Every structure is written in C-alpha cells, then in structure tokens.
Amino acid sequence: MGLLDRAGWEGQVLKGGRWSEGRGGTYAVIEPATGKELGTMGQADAEDVAEAAASAAEAQREWAALPHTARAMVLRRAGDLWAEHADEIRDWNVREVGAIPPMADFAMHVAAEECYQAAALPGRPIGQVLPSEQPRLSMARQVPAGVVAVISPFNVPIILGIRSVAPALALGNAVILKPDPRTAVTGGTVMARIFEEAGLPPGVLQMLPGGRDVGEAMVTDPHVRVVSFTGSTSVGRAIGELAGRHLKRAHLELGGNSALLVLDDADVEQAVGLTGWASFLNQGQICMTTGRYFVADGIYDDFVDQLAAKAGHLPVGDPAAEQVALGPVIDEGARDKIHGLVTSSVDQGARLAAGGEYDRLFYRPTVLAEVPLTSPVFTQEVFGPVAPVTRVSTVEDAVRLAAEGDYGLSLGIVTRDVMRGLALAEQIPTGIVHINDQTVNDEANVPFGGVGASGIGRLGGADANIEAFTETRWITVRGEPARYPF
C-alpha cells in the first residue's frame, strides 16, 4: 500500500485526527509543466481552523505527557519513511512543484535529517537549576508552547514545512499546518501521511490547505501560541502585525535579495561555476537565491561572458518527461512578474546578455549586465531564474552596495584570501555568510534566518528550535511553606 493512495485523502483535509471534507470545498491540483489536473485537494475555511485548534489543544496535552522516548521514536520513524517512500514522493514533488528530480531528492534528504535532528530534542536537558536568595530549589524549565501554526510556501514545500513541523512536534507541541494551496499535496498531505504512518497520535498534526482567511484564523485563534511563517516579506509583515496584536510569538522567514561578491583575485571559471546553483536552481524560486552579483571591474566582462554562455546552454523543460536543469515556474502570475521585472530593467538600461524569454511557464535562465542600481531587478526580489550582474571598481563599493537595501538573508564572497572575505562579511548585515560558496545552502542542524526585511527569529539546530517552540517557566520548591511578615 502506497503512502499516497488517493482513497484516504483526496479532496479532504486532516482535522481532528481524521481525513474529512473541508468547509471550503475542493479544488484541482495542477501540474505547472503541462497544465494537467493531478487530482483534487480539500480546502478549509476559518470555521475548520477553530475546530482544528480546539482539538489540537486537547491532543497536545496527551502528546506532551508521553515519555520523551515515545516522542523521539515517532520522529525517528518519520525520518525513515522519507526514504521508504522516496519514489512516490519524488514523483509528486516533480509534477506538482515543477522541481527537477535532484532537487526533489535533496528536499527528501533534508526532510529526513530534520526528523532525525528533531528526534534528539525530547532527550535534551529541559532546564537549569538557579541560585536563589531563599531556602528553596529554584529552577527554569522549558515547556511546550502548546499549539503551533505553520504556514509554508509553494517553492520548496517539503523543506520549508518540515523545518518547523518536526521540531515543534518533538518538543511536545501540536501543529496546524497550512501549506500553500498550489503545492498542498507535496507540502501538506505527504507530511501528514508520513506522521500518521510514524505513529503520531491523532489530532497532534492537522493539515488545512486554504487561502488568506485560513491563515488569519490560525494567527488569531486563542489556542495557537506560536506562528511559524515562511513566505514573502509583504505577507510576513501582515502576519507579524496580526500576531503582535494578539500577543503571539511569530517566527518569520521571509524574502531575500542576496548578494554574491566576486573579488578581483577570484578565479572567474570557479566563480561562474557557482552561479547555476546560485541563481537558477529551482527556477530561482528560493529565498536564498543570488539576486545581485557584484563583480570586480578587472574580471567583469569575462565573468558576464562565461555566465551568459552557461545560461544559454542550460536545458529547460518538463522535469517529469526529460532531463533538464530548470522546470516551470509555479504559475502565470509568477512568470509575468519575473518578465515584467526583466523588461522594465532593460528599459532602464540593463543589457540582456542571455535569456529574457519564456514558453508557457518555462522561463529561460536570464543574465542581465550593466544593471542600473535603481532598476527593479536590483532593488527587488525577483524570485525567478535571473542573474543581475553589477560592475564594481573597488571592494569598498561592493561592500557598500551589498549592505544597502532592506533584505539581509544570505551572502557569498569569492576570494583567494579567506580572511579578507571574513573581514568584509563583518561589514554586510546578513543572517548567513558563505566564503567561497554561493548563497543557497541548507542543513538541518544549523540556525537559519535573516535580518531586516528577510525575517525575525531562527529555526534549525537544537538551540534555535528550543527557543522557537518552547516557553520558559520558573519553578521553586520549598520543604516547608514560606513565612511572610503579614
């Protein structure tokens, strides 16, 4: 029996521990490469959220009361299931998301590692013994936050969902997951079925695809104590504001316009070798994608020529039907936004060195040279396969330009002098830095997040996850009741 046999979930949501019809009806799951219908998903509404949150709060208490070994066992089993069902999950990821198979395999690898890393959390120390002025035992203890809302995006739905779901569950919380409706099978149903098969008690994980009304209901519901959102900066601002009004903790992993500095001592061929992954992986639909290249004047022309040649030879097409480097972007809205940013930047003076064309949802990898600093591809997150390259005459100019703007997610610096690279990185505020590597990297055991418009908080790694998904409680114990003067 397969993980995703349709009789169990198609056209339904997971609420209150069982698959059932959502009040929002159903909608078609569309394959972006072909426009074909892959199946149907259930859709929730705000009333479904209220029911799910209430039942999640009840299920959470029993889940948190289990021995830590029982919770760890569920997470370990979930990690194993990603490999056991790899072929089935890969097929859905390729067809529903438009990911190329190696990207789908990478997502499953990270998902398994996230579960294995999370499996170690229940057995970690949960507090400290504190000094006290009084004759008592004084302690600080980490306790589960309660119900956690996870709102995940379309672009890498497995990784960007499991990054919050696994540690939140491991630490004794219940989770309500709202995947992006465009990729809700890969980003929602797969995860729900994995944890069902792993032995997670009913009601501890609920899955509710839906629109803005569902997201707002999750943030405002009184049972939800923590919100973990991954998505655009504009939506993140709205969620952060709403969470603040309702006194909820919000972890916001938002957009980026990451810079890659190629210094004058860099090997051009090696630097260009980083660019395919940096700007074109997953059609550029990654928050860490390199959105700004700052290349030293002396090697600039050579770099642009080699990058344009590389982009021109990358195959684009249906990843389920042929071996390609880039699949489709997610939908027409995304394609039109990408193309609009490219064409308006060319109108403002950027030189189109490669790409700038599309067929249906297949957008060619694009290289823009001599990019004006005021052009849209320089100032905005493109979220598409576009590499804007800016010439810099001094290192100081590169550092200054990279540090400008609202975003601060990831940074790459290519140089033969590693210590020089580290020193320059200190001057550019970002949450992530890679010396002699590009900006798109991810591992399950590292703290991940940005600064400025790229987000608030960190997820990943034991310390960051404990901080994200637990509350700190002060506890004292006396042998006899205390006496007071009145």
CSV table of C-alpha atoms in Angstrom, one decimal:
chain,number,residue,atom,x,y,z
A,1,MET,CA,0.0,0.0,0.0
A,2,GLY,CA,1.4,3.4,-1.0
A,3,LEU,CA,1.8,6.4,1.2
A,4,LEU,CA,-0.5,8.5,-1.1
A,5,ASP,CA,-3.2,6.1,-2.1
A,6,ARG,CA,-5.9,8.5,-3.0
A,7,ALA,CA,-8.9,6.9,-1.3
A,8,GLY,CA,-7.6,8.1,2.1
A,9,TRP,CA,-7.0,11.8,1.5
A,10,GLU,CA,-8.1,13.1,-2.0
A,11,GLY,CA,-10.5,16.0,-1.7
A,12,GLN,CA,-10.1,16.2,2.1
A,13,VAL,CA,-8.3,17.9,4.9
A,14,LEU,CA,-6.9,16.4,8.1
A,15,LYS,CA,-8.8,17.8,11.0
A,16,GLY,CA,-9.5,16.5,14.5
A,17,GLY,CA,-7.5,13.3,13.8
A,18,ARG,CA,-9.3,12.2,10.7
A,19,TRP,CA,-9.5,13.0,7.0
A,20,SER,CA,-12.7,14.8,6.2
A,21,GLU,CA,-14.2,17.3,3.8
A,22,GLY,CA,-13.2,20.9,4.4
A,23,ARG,CA,-15.9,23.6,4.5
A,24,GLY,CA,-14.1,25.4,1.7
A,25,GLY,CA,-14.9,22.6,-0.8
A,26,THR,CA,-12.3,21.2,-3.2
A,27,TYR,CA,-10.0,22.4,-5.9
A,28,ALA,CA,-7.9,21.0,-8.6
A,29,VAL,CA,-4.2,20.2,-8.2
A,30,ILE,CA,-2.5,21.5,-11.4
A,31,GLU,CA,0.8,20.4,-12.9
A,32,PRO,CA,2.6,23.6,-13.9
A,33,ALA,CA,4.6,21.9,-16.7
A,34,THR,CA,1.6,20.6,-18.6
A,35,GLY,CA,-1.5,22.3,-17.1
A,36,LYS,CA,-2.9,18.8,-16.4
A,37,GLU,CA,-5.0,18.1,-13.4
A,38,LEU,CA,-3.2,15.8,-11.0
A,39,GLY,CA,-6.0,15.3,-8.5
A,40,THR,CA,-8.1,17.3,-6.0
A,41,MET,CA,-7.4,18.7,-2.6
A,42,GLY,CA,-9.8,19.6,0.2
A,43,GLN,CA,-9.9,23.3,1.2
A,44,ALA,CA,-10.6,24.6,4.7
A,45,ASP,CA,-12.2,27.8,6.0
A,46,ALA,CA,-12.0,29.8,9.2
A,47,GLU,CA,-14.5,27.5,11.0
A,48,ASP,CA,-12.4,24.5,10.2
A,49,VAL,CA,-9.5,26.3,11.9
A,50,ALA,CA,-11.4,26.9,15.1
A,51,GLU,CA,-12.4,23.2,15.3
A,52,ALA,CA,-8.8,22.1,14.5
A,53,ALA,CA,-7.2,24.4,17.0
A,54,ALA,CA,-9.5,23.3,19.8
A,55,SER,CA,-8.9,19.6,19.1
A,56,ALA,CA,-5.2,20.2,18.7
A,57,ALA,CA,-5.0,21.8,22.1
A,58,GLU,CA,-6.6,18.7,23.7
A,59,ALA,CA,-4.4,16.3,21.8
A,60,GLN,CA,-1.3,18.3,22.7
A,61,ARG,CA,-1.6,17.8,26.4
A,62,GLU,CA,-1.6,14.0,26.0
A,63,TRP,CA,1.3,14.1,23.5
A,64,ALA,CA,3.4,16.3,25.7
A,65,ALA,CA,2.8,14.0,28.7
A,66,LEU,CA,4.3,11.0,26.9
A,67,PRO,CA,7.8,9.8,27.8
A,68,HIS,CA,10.4,11.7,25.9
A,69,THR,CA,11.5,8.3,24.3
A,70,ALA,CA,8.0,7.9,22.8
A,71,ARG,CA,8.1,11.2,21.0
A,72,ALA,CA,11.7,10.6,19.8
A,73,MET,CA,10.6,7.2,18.4
A,74,VAL,CA,7.9,8.8,16.3
A,75,LEU,CA,10.4,11.4,14.9
A,76,ARG,CA,13.0,8.7,14.1
A,77,ARG,CA,10.3,6.6,12.3
A,78,ALA,CA,9.2,9.7,10.3
A,79,GLY,CA,12.8,10.2,9.2
A,80,ASP,CA,13.0,6.6,7.9
A,81,LEU,CA,9.7,7.0,6.0
A,82,TRP,CA,11.1,9.7,3.7
A,83,ALA,CA,13.5,7.2,2.2
A,84,GLU,CA,11.0,4.3,2.2
A,85,HIS,CA,8.5,6.3,0.1
A,86,ALA,CA,11.1,8.3,-1.9
A,87,ASP,CA,9.9,7.2,-5.4
A,88,GLU,CA,6.3,8.1,-4.7
A,89,ILE,CA,7.1,11.5,-3.0
A,90,ARG,CA,9.6,12.4,-5.7
A,91,ASP,CA,7.0,11.9,-8.4
A,92,TRP,CA,4.6,14.2,-6.7
A,93,ASN,CA,7.3,16.8,-6.0
A,94,VAL,CA,8.4,16.9,-9.6
A,95,ARG,CA,4.9,17.1,-11.1
A,96,GLU,CA,3.2,19.4,-8.6
A,97,VAL,CA,6.0,21.7,-7.7
A,98,GLY,CA,8.0,21.6,-11.0
A,99,ALA,CA,11.2,20.6,-9.2
A,100,ILE,CA,13.8,18.7,-11.1
A,101,PRO,CA,14.4,15.2,-9.6
A,102,PRO,CA,17.7,16.0,-7.9
A,103,MET,CA,16.0,19.0,-6.2
A,104,ALA,CA,13.2,16.6,-5.0
A,105,ASP,CA,15.8,14.2,-3.7
A,106,PHE,CA,17.6,16.9,-1.9
A,107,ALA,CA,14.3,18.0,-0.3
A,108,MET,CA,13.6,14.5,0.9
A,109,HIS,CA,17.2,14.2,2.3
A,110,VAL,CA,16.8,17.4,4.3
A,111,ALA,CA,13.3,16.3,5.5
A,112,ALA,CA,14.7,13.1,6.8
A,113,GLU,CA,17.6,14.9,8.5
A,114,GLU,CA,15.2,17.4,10.1
A,115,CYS,CA,13.3,14.5,11.6
A,116,TYR,CA,16.4,12.8,12.9
A,117,GLN,CA,17.7,16.1,14.4
A,118,ALA,CA,14.3,16.7,16.0
A,119,ALA,CA,14.3,13.2,17.4
A,120,ALA,CA,17.2,14.2,19.6
A,121,LEU,CA,15.3,17.2,21.1
A,122,PRO,CA,13.0,15.3,23.5
A,123,GLY,CA,16.0,13.8,25.3
A,124,ARG,CA,17.9,17.1,25.7
A,125,PRO,CA,18.1,18.8,29.2
A,126,ILE,CA,14.9,20.9,29.6
A,127,GLY,CA,16.0,23.4,32.2
A,128,GLN,CA,18.5,24.8,34.7
A,129,VAL,CA,18.9,24.9,38.5
A,130,LEU,CA,19.2,28.6,39.5
A,131,PRO,CA,20.7,30.3,42.6
A,132,SER,CA,18.2,31.7,45.0
A,133,GLU,CA,18.3,34.1,47.9
A,134,GLN,CA,15.6,32.0,49.7
A,135,PRO,CA,15.9,28.5,51.2
A,136,ARG,CA,14.4,26.8,48.2
A,137,LEU,CA,15.2,24.9,45.0
A,138,SER,CA,14.9,27.4,42.1
A,139,MET,CA,14.6,26.1,38.5
A,140,ALA,CA,13.9,27.3,35.0
A,141,ARG,CA,12.2,24.7,32.7
A,142,GLN,CA,11.4,24.7,29.0
A,143,VAL,CA,7.8,23.6,28.4
A,144,PRO,CA,5.9,23.2,25.2
A,145,ALA,CA,4.4,26.3,23.8
A,146,GLY,CA,1.1,24.5,23.1
A,147,VAL,CA,-0.4,24.7,19.6
A,148,VAL,CA,2.0,25.9,16.8
A,149,ALA,CA,0.7,27.2,13.5
A,150,VAL,CA,2.9,26.5,10.5
A,151,ILE,CA,2.3,28.4,7.2
A,152,SER,CA,4.5,27.2,4.4
A,153,PRO,CA,5.1,28.3,0.8
A,154,PHE,CA,5.0,26.7,-2.6
A,155,ASN,CA,8.6,26.8,-3.7
A,156,VAL,CA,10.3,24.1,-1.6
A,157,PRO,CA,7.3,22.9,0.4
A,158,ILE,CA,8.8,19.8,1.9
A,159,ILE,CA,11.8,21.5,3.5
A,160,LEU,CA,10.0,24.7,4.4
A,161,GLY,CA,7.2,22.8,6.2
A,162,ILE,CA,9.2,20.1,7.9
A,163,ARG,CA,11.7,22.6,9.3
A,164,SER,CA,9.0,23.8,11.7
A,165,VAL,CA,6.7,20.8,11.9
A,166,ALA,CA,9.4,18.3,13.1
A,167,PRO,CA,11.0,20.2,16.0
A,168,ALA,CA,7.6,21.7,17.1
A,169,LEU,CA,6.2,18.1,17.4
A,170,ALA,CA,9.4,16.7,19.0
A,171,LEU,CA,9.2,19.4,21.8
A,172,GLY,CA,5.7,18.4,22.8
A,173,ASN,CA,3.6,20.8,20.7
A,174,ALA,CA,0.6,20.1,18.5
A,175,VAL,CA,0.8,21.6,14.9
A,176,ILE,CA,-1.7,23.0,12.5
A,177,LEU,CA,-0.1,23.1,9.0
A,178,LYS,CA,-1.4,25.3,6.3
A,179,PRO,CA,0.5,24.5,3.0
A,180,ASP,CA,0.3,26.7,0.0
A,181,PRO,CA,-2.7,25.5,-1.9
A,182,ARG,CA,-0.7,25.3,-5.1
A,183,THR,CA,1.6,22.6,-3.6
A,184,ALA,CA,-0.6,21.2,-0.9
A,185,VAL,CA,-0.1,17.5,-1.7
A,186,THR,CA,3.7,17.7,-1.5
A,187,GLY,CA,3.7,20.4,1.3
A,188,GLY,CA,0.8,19.0,3.3
A,189,THR,CA,-0.6,15.6,2.5
A,190,VAL,CA,2.8,14.0,2.3
A,191,MET,CA,3.8,15.3,5.7
A,192,ALA,CA,0.5,14.4,7.3
A,193,ARG,CA,0.7,10.8,5.9
A,194,ILE,CA,4.4,10.5,7.0
A,195,PHE,CA,3.5,11.3,10.6
A,196,GLU,CA,0.4,9.1,10.5
A,197,GLU,CA,2.5,6.2,9.4
A,198,ALA,CA,5.1,7.0,12.0
A,199,GLY,CA,2.6,6.6,14.8
A,200,LEU,CA,1.9,10.2,15.8
A,201,PRO,CA,-1.4,10.2,17.8
A,202,PRO,CA,-4.4,11.6,16.0
A,203,GLY,CA,-5.0,15.3,16.3
A,204,VAL,CA,-1.4,16.2,17.1
A,205,LEU,CA,-0.8,17.3,13.5
A,206,GLN,CA,-3.6,18.8,11.5
A,207,MET,CA,-3.4,19.9,7.8
A,208,LEU,CA,-5.6,22.6,6.4
A,209,PRO,CA,-5.0,24.0,2.9
A,210,GLY,CA,-6.7,27.3,2.3
A,211,GLY,CA,-6.5,30.9,1.5
A,212,ARG,CA,-5.9,34.1,3.4
A,213,ASP,CA,-8.9,33.6,5.7
A,214,VAL,CA,-7.4,30.3,6.9
A,215,GLY,CA,-4.0,31.9,7.6
A,216,GLU,CA,-5.6,34.8,9.5
A,217,ALA,CA,-7.8,32.4,11.5
A,218,MET,CA,-4.7,30.4,12.5
A,219,VAL,CA,-2.8,33.5,13.7
A,220,THR,CA,-5.7,34.9,15.7
A,221,ASP,CA,-7.1,31.7,17.2
A,222,PRO,CA,-6.7,31.8,21.0
A,223,HIS,CA,-5.4,28.2,21.1
A,224,VAL,CA,-2.4,29.0,18.9
A,225,ARG,CA,0.6,30.3,20.8
A,226,VAL,CA,3.3,30.4,18.2
A,227,VAL,CA,3.2,31.1,14.4
A,228,SER,CA,5.9,30.0,12.1
A,229,PHE,CA,5.6,31.6,8.6
A,230,THR,CA,7.8,31.2,5.5
A,231,GLY,CA,6.9,33.4,2.5
A,232,SER,CA,7.1,36.8,1.1
A,233,THR,CA,8.1,39.9,3.1
A,234,SER,CA,4.8,41.7,2.4
A,235,VAL,CA,2.7,38.8,3.7
A,236,GLY,CA,5.2,38.3,6.6
A,237,ARG,CA,4.7,41.9,7.7
A,238,ALA,CA,1.0,41.5,7.8
A,239,ILE,CA,1.3,38.2,9.8
A,240,GLY,CA,3.8,39.8,12.2
A,241,GLU,CA,1.5,42.8,12.8
A,242,LEU,CA,-1.5,40.5,13.4
A,243,ALA,CA,0.4,38.2,15.7
A,244,GLY,CA,1.7,41.2,17.7
A,245,ARG,CA,-1.9,42.5,18.2
A,246,HIS,CA,-2.9,39.1,19.5
A,247,LEU,CA,0.3,38.7,21.6
A,248,LYS,CA,1.5,35.7,19.6
A,249,ARG,CA,5.2,34.8,19.1
A,250,ALA,CA,5.9,34.9,15.3
A,251,HIS,CA,8.9,33.4,13.6
A,252,LEU,CA,9.1,35.0,10.1
A,253,GLU,CA,11.4,33.5,7.4
A,254,LEU,CA,10.9,36.0,4.5
A,255,GLY,CA,12.3,37.1,1.2
A,256,GLY,CA,15.8,37.9,0.2
A,257,ASN,CA,17.9,39.7,-2.5
A,258,SER,CA,21.1,38.0,-1.6
A,259,ALA,CA,24.5,39.3,-2.8
A,260,LEU,CA,27.5,37.4,-4.2
A,261,LEU,CA,30.7,39.4,-4.3
A,262,VAL,CA,33.4,38.2,-6.8
A,263,LEU,CA,36.6,39.9,-5.8
A,264,ASP,CA,39.4,40.9,-8.1
A,265,ASP,CA,41.6,37.9,-7.0
A,266,ALA,CA,38.9,35.3,-7.7
A,267,ASP,CA,39.2,32.6,-10.4
A,268,VAL,CA,36.5,33.5,-12.9
A,269,GLU,CA,35.8,30.0,-14.0
A,270,GLN,CA,35.3,28.8,-10.4
A,271,ALA,CA,33.1,31.8,-9.6
A,272,VAL,CA,30.9,31.2,-12.7
A,273,GLY,CA,30.7,27.5,-11.6
A,274,LEU,CA,28.7,28.7,-8.5
A,275,THR,CA,26.1,30.6,-10.5
A,276,GLY,CA,23.9,27.8,-11.8
A,277,TRP,CA,23.0,26.7,-8.3
A,278,ALA,CA,23.0,30.3,-7.0
A,279,SER,CA,20.5,31.8,-9.5
A,280,PHE,CA,18.9,29.1,-11.5
A,281,LEU,CA,18.2,26.2,-9.0
A,282,ASN,CA,14.5,25.5,-8.7
A,283,GLN,CA,13.9,28.2,-11.4
A,284,GLY,CA,15.3,30.8,-8.9
A,285,GLN,CA,12.3,30.2,-6.6
A,286,ILE,CA,14.4,30.1,-3.4
A,287,CYS,CA,14.6,32.8,-0.8
A,288,MET,CA,18.4,32.5,-0.7
A,289,THR,CA,18.8,32.8,-4.5
A,290,THR,CA,21.6,35.2,-5.5
A,291,GLY,CA,19.8,38.3,-6.7
A,292,ARG,CA,22.8,40.6,-7.0
A,293,TYR,CA,26.3,39.9,-8.3
A,294,PHE,CA,29.0,42.4,-7.6
A,295,VAL,CA,32.0,41.6,-9.8
A,296,ALA,CA,35.4,43.4,-9.8
A,297,ASP,CA,35.9,45.6,-12.8
A,298,GLY,CA,39.0,43.7,-14.0
A,299,ILE,CA,37.2,40.4,-14.4
A,300,TYR,CA,33.7,41.7,-15.1
A,301,ASP,CA,33.5,41.2,-18.8
A,302,ASP,CA,34.9,37.7,-18.7
A,303,PHE,CA,32.5,36.8,-15.9
A,304,VAL,CA,29.5,38.0,-17.8
A,305,ASP,CA,30.5,36.3,-21.0
A,306,GLN,CA,31.0,33.0,-19.2
A,307,LEU,CA,27.8,33.3,-17.2
A,308,ALA,CA,25.8,34.1,-20.3
A,309,ALA,CA,27.2,31.1,-22.1
A,310,LYS,CA,26.4,28.9,-19.2
A,311,ALA,CA,22.8,30.2,-19.0
A,312,GLY,CA,22.4,29.7,-22.8
A,313,HIS,CA,23.3,26.0,-22.6
A,314,LEU,CA,21.1,25.1,-19.6
A,315,PRO,CA,18.1,22.9,-20.7
A,316,VAL,CA,14.6,24.0,-19.7
A,317,GLY,CA,11.5,21.8,-19.8
A,318,ASP,CA,9.2,19.3,-18.2
A,319,PRO,CA,11.2,17.6,-15.4
A,320,ALA,CA,8.9,14.7,-15.3
A,321,ALA,CA,9.4,14.0,-19.0
A,322,GLU,CA,13.1,14.8,-19.7
A,323,GLN,CA,16.4,15.6,-18.1
A,324,VAL,CA,16.5,19.3,-17.6
A,325,ALA,CA,18.2,21.9,-15.4
A,326,LEU,CA,15.2,24.1,-15.0
A,327,GLY,CA,11.5,23.2,-14.8
A,328,PRO,CA,8.5,25.5,-14.9
A,329,VAL,CA,7.8,28.4,-12.6
A,330,ILE,CA,4.8,27.9,-10.5
A,331,ASP,CA,2.1,29.8,-12.4
A,332,GLU,CA,1.4,32.6,-14.8
A,333,GLY,CA,1.4,35.3,-12.1
A,334,ALA,CA,4.9,34.4,-11.1
A,335,ARG,CA,6.1,34.2,-14.8
A,336,ASP,CA,4.6,37.6,-15.6
A,337,LYS,CA,6.1,39.2,-12.5
A,338,ILE,CA,9.5,37.9,-13.5
A,339,HIS,CA,9.2,39.0,-17.0
A,340,GLY,CA,8.0,42.4,-16.0
A,341,LEU,CA,11.0,43.0,-13.8
A,342,VAL,CA,13.4,41.9,-16.5
A,343,THR,CA,11.8,44.0,-19.3
A,344,SER,CA,11.5,47.1,-17.2
A,345,SER,CA,15.1,46.8,-16.1
A,346,VAL,CA,16.2,46.5,-19.7
A,347,ASP,CA,14.2,49.6,-20.5
A,348,GLN,CA,16.1,51.4,-17.7
A,349,GLY,CA,19.5,50.5,-19.3
A,350,ALA,CA,20.4,46.9,-18.3
A,351,ARG,CA,21.9,44.8,-21.1
A,352,LEU,CA,20.2,41.5,-21.8
A,353,ALA,CA,23.2,39.1,-22.0
A,354,ALA,CA,21.1,35.8,-22.0
A,355,GLY,CA,17.5,34.7,-21.7
A,356,GLY,CA,14.7,37.1,-21.1
A,357,GLU,CA,12.3,34.7,-22.9
A,358,TYR,CA,9.7,32.2,-22.0
A,359,ASP,CA,7.5,29.5,-23.4
A,360,ARG,CA,4.3,28.9,-21.3
A,361,LEU,CA,5.7,28.6,-17.8
A,362,PHE,CA,9.2,27.8,-18.9
A,363,TYR,CA,11.4,30.9,-18.3
A,364,ARG,CA,14.9,30.8,-19.8
A,365,PRO,CA,17.8,31.4,-17.4
A,366,THR,CA,18.5,35.1,-17.7
A,367,VAL,CA,21.6,37.2,-17.3
A,368,LEU,CA,21.5,41.0,-17.1
A,369,ALA,CA,24.7,43.1,-17.3
A,370,GLU,CA,25.5,46.7,-16.5
A,371,VAL,CA,22.4,46.7,-14.2
A,372,PRO,CA,21.4,50.2,-13.0
A,373,LEU,CA,21.3,50.5,-9.3
A,374,THR,CA,17.7,51.8,-9.5
A,375,SER,CA,16.4,49.0,-11.7
A,376,PRO,CA,13.7,46.7,-10.4
A,377,VAL,CA,15.9,43.5,-10.7
A,378,PHE,CA,18.5,45.2,-8.4
A,379,THR,CA,16.2,46.6,-5.8
A,380,GLN,CA,13.5,43.8,-5.6
A,381,GLU,CA,13.4,40.1,-5.0
A,382,VAL,CA,12.8,38.6,-8.5
A,383,PHE,CA,12.1,35.0,-7.3
A,384,GLY,CA,12.9,33.7,-10.8
A,385,PRO,CA,15.9,32.5,-12.8
A,386,VAL,CA,17.5,35.9,-13.2
A,387,ALA,CA,21.2,36.8,-12.5
A,388,PRO,CA,21.7,40.6,-12.4
A,389,VAL,CA,25.5,41.5,-12.6
A,390,THR,CA,26.8,44.8,-11.4
A,391,ARG,CA,30.4,46.1,-12.1
A,392,VAL,CA,32.3,47.5,-9.1
A,393,SER,CA,35.6,49.4,-9.3
A,394,THR,CA,36.6,48.9,-5.6
A,395,VAL,CA,36.0,46.5,-2.8
A,396,GLU,CA,34.5,49.3,-0.8
A,397,ASP,CA,31.9,49.9,-3.4
A,398,ALA,CA,31.0,46.2,-3.4
A,399,VAL,CA,30.6,46.1,0.4
A,400,ARG,CA,28.6,49.4,0.4
A,401,LEU,CA,26.2,48.2,-2.3
A,402,ALA,CA,25.7,44.8,-0.8
A,403,ALA,CA,24.9,46.3,2.5
A,404,GLU,CA,22.3,48.6,1.1
A,405,GLY,CA,18.6,47.7,0.9
A,406,ASP,CA,16.1,46.1,3.2
A,407,TYR,CA,17.0,42.5,2.9
A,408,GLY,CA,19.6,40.6,4.8
A,409,LEU,CA,19.3,36.8,4.3
A,410,SER,CA,22.4,35.2,2.7
A,411,LEU,CA,25.8,36.4,1.5
A,412,GLY,CA,28.5,34.8,-0.6
A,413,ILE,CA,32.1,36.1,-1.1
A,414,VAL,CA,34.5,34.6,-3.6
A,415,THR,CA,38.2,35.3,-3.0
A,416,ARG,CA,41.5,33.6,-2.7
A,417,ASP,CA,42.1,35.4,0.6
A,418,VAL,CA,39.7,33.8,3.1
A,419,MET,CA,40.5,36.1,6.0
A,420,ARG,CA,39.8,39.1,3.8
A,421,GLY,CA,36.4,37.6,2.9
A,422,LEU,CA,35.5,37.1,6.5
A,423,ALA,CA,36.5,40.7,7.3
A,424,LEU,CA,34.4,42.0,4.5
A,425,ALA,CA,31.4,39.9,5.6
A,426,GLU,CA,31.5,41.6,9.0
A,427,GLN,CA,30.5,44.8,7.2
A,428,ILE,CA,27.4,43.4,5.5
A,429,PRO,CA,24.5,42.5,7.8
A,430,THR,CA,23.0,39.1,6.9
A,431,GLY,CA,21.9,36.0,8.8
A,432,ILE,CA,24.0,33.7,6.7
A,433,VAL,CA,27.5,34.0,5.2
A,434,HIS,CA,29.4,31.7,2.8
A,435,ILE,CA,33.0,32.3,1.9
A,436,ASN,CA,34.0,30.8,-1.5
A,437,ASP,CA,30.5,29.5,-2.0
A,438,GLN,CA,27.2,30.8,-3.3
A,439,THR,CA,24.2,31.8,-1.3
A,440,VAL,CA,21.9,28.8,-1.5
A,441,ASN,CA,22.8,26.3,1.2
A,442,ASP,CA,20.8,24.4,3.8
A,443,GLU,CA,21.5,21.8,6.5
A,444,ALA,CA,19.1,20.5,9.2
A,445,ASN,CA,21.4,21.3,12.2
A,446,VAL,CA,22.1,24.9,11.5
A,447,PRO,CA,20.3,28.1,12.7
A,448,PHE,CA,18.6,29.6,9.6
A,449,GLY,CA,17.1,33.0,9.2
A,450,GLY,CA,17.8,36.6,8.1
A,451,VAL,CA,17.8,40.2,9.4
A,452,GLY,CA,15.9,43.2,8.3
A,453,ALA,CA,13.2,42.5,5.8
A,454,SER,CA,14.4,38.9,5.5
A,455,GLY,CA,12.7,38.0,8.8
A,456,ILE,CA,12.7,37.6,12.5
A,457,GLY,CA,13.9,34.6,14.6
A,458,ARG,CA,15.9,31.5,13.8
A,459,LEU,CA,14.8,27.9,13.0
A,460,GLY,CA,17.1,24.9,12.8
A,461,GLY,CA,19.6,23.4,15.2
A,462,ALA,CA,18.8,22.4,18.7
A,463,ASP,CA,19.2,25.7,20.5
A,464,ALA,CA,17.2,27.8,17.9
A,465,ASN,CA,14.4,25.3,17.8
A,466,ILE,CA,14.1,25.0,21.6
A,467,GLU,CA,14.0,28.8,21.7
A,468,ALA,CA,11.3,28.9,19.0
A,469,PHE,CA,8.9,26.3,20.2
A,470,THR,CA,9.0,26.3,24.0
A,471,GLU,CA,8.2,28.7,26.8
A,472,THR,CA,10.4,29.2,29.9
A,473,ARG,CA,8.8,28.5,33.2
A,474,TRP,CA,10.3,29.5,36.6
A,475,ILE,CA,9.7,26.9,39.3
A,476,THR,CA,10.6,26.9,43.0
A,477,VAL,CA,10.2,24.2,45.7
A,478,ARG,CA,10.4,24.6,49.5
A,479,GLY,CA,10.5,21.9,52.1
A,480,GLU,CA,8.1,23.9,54.3
A,481,PRO,CA,5.6,26.7,53.4
A,482,ALA,CA,7.2,30.2,53.4
A,483,ARG,CA,6.5,32.7,56.2
A,484,TYR,CA,5.9,36.3,55.5
A,485,PRO,CA,5.6,39.4,57.8
A,486,PHE,CA,1.9,40.0,57.1
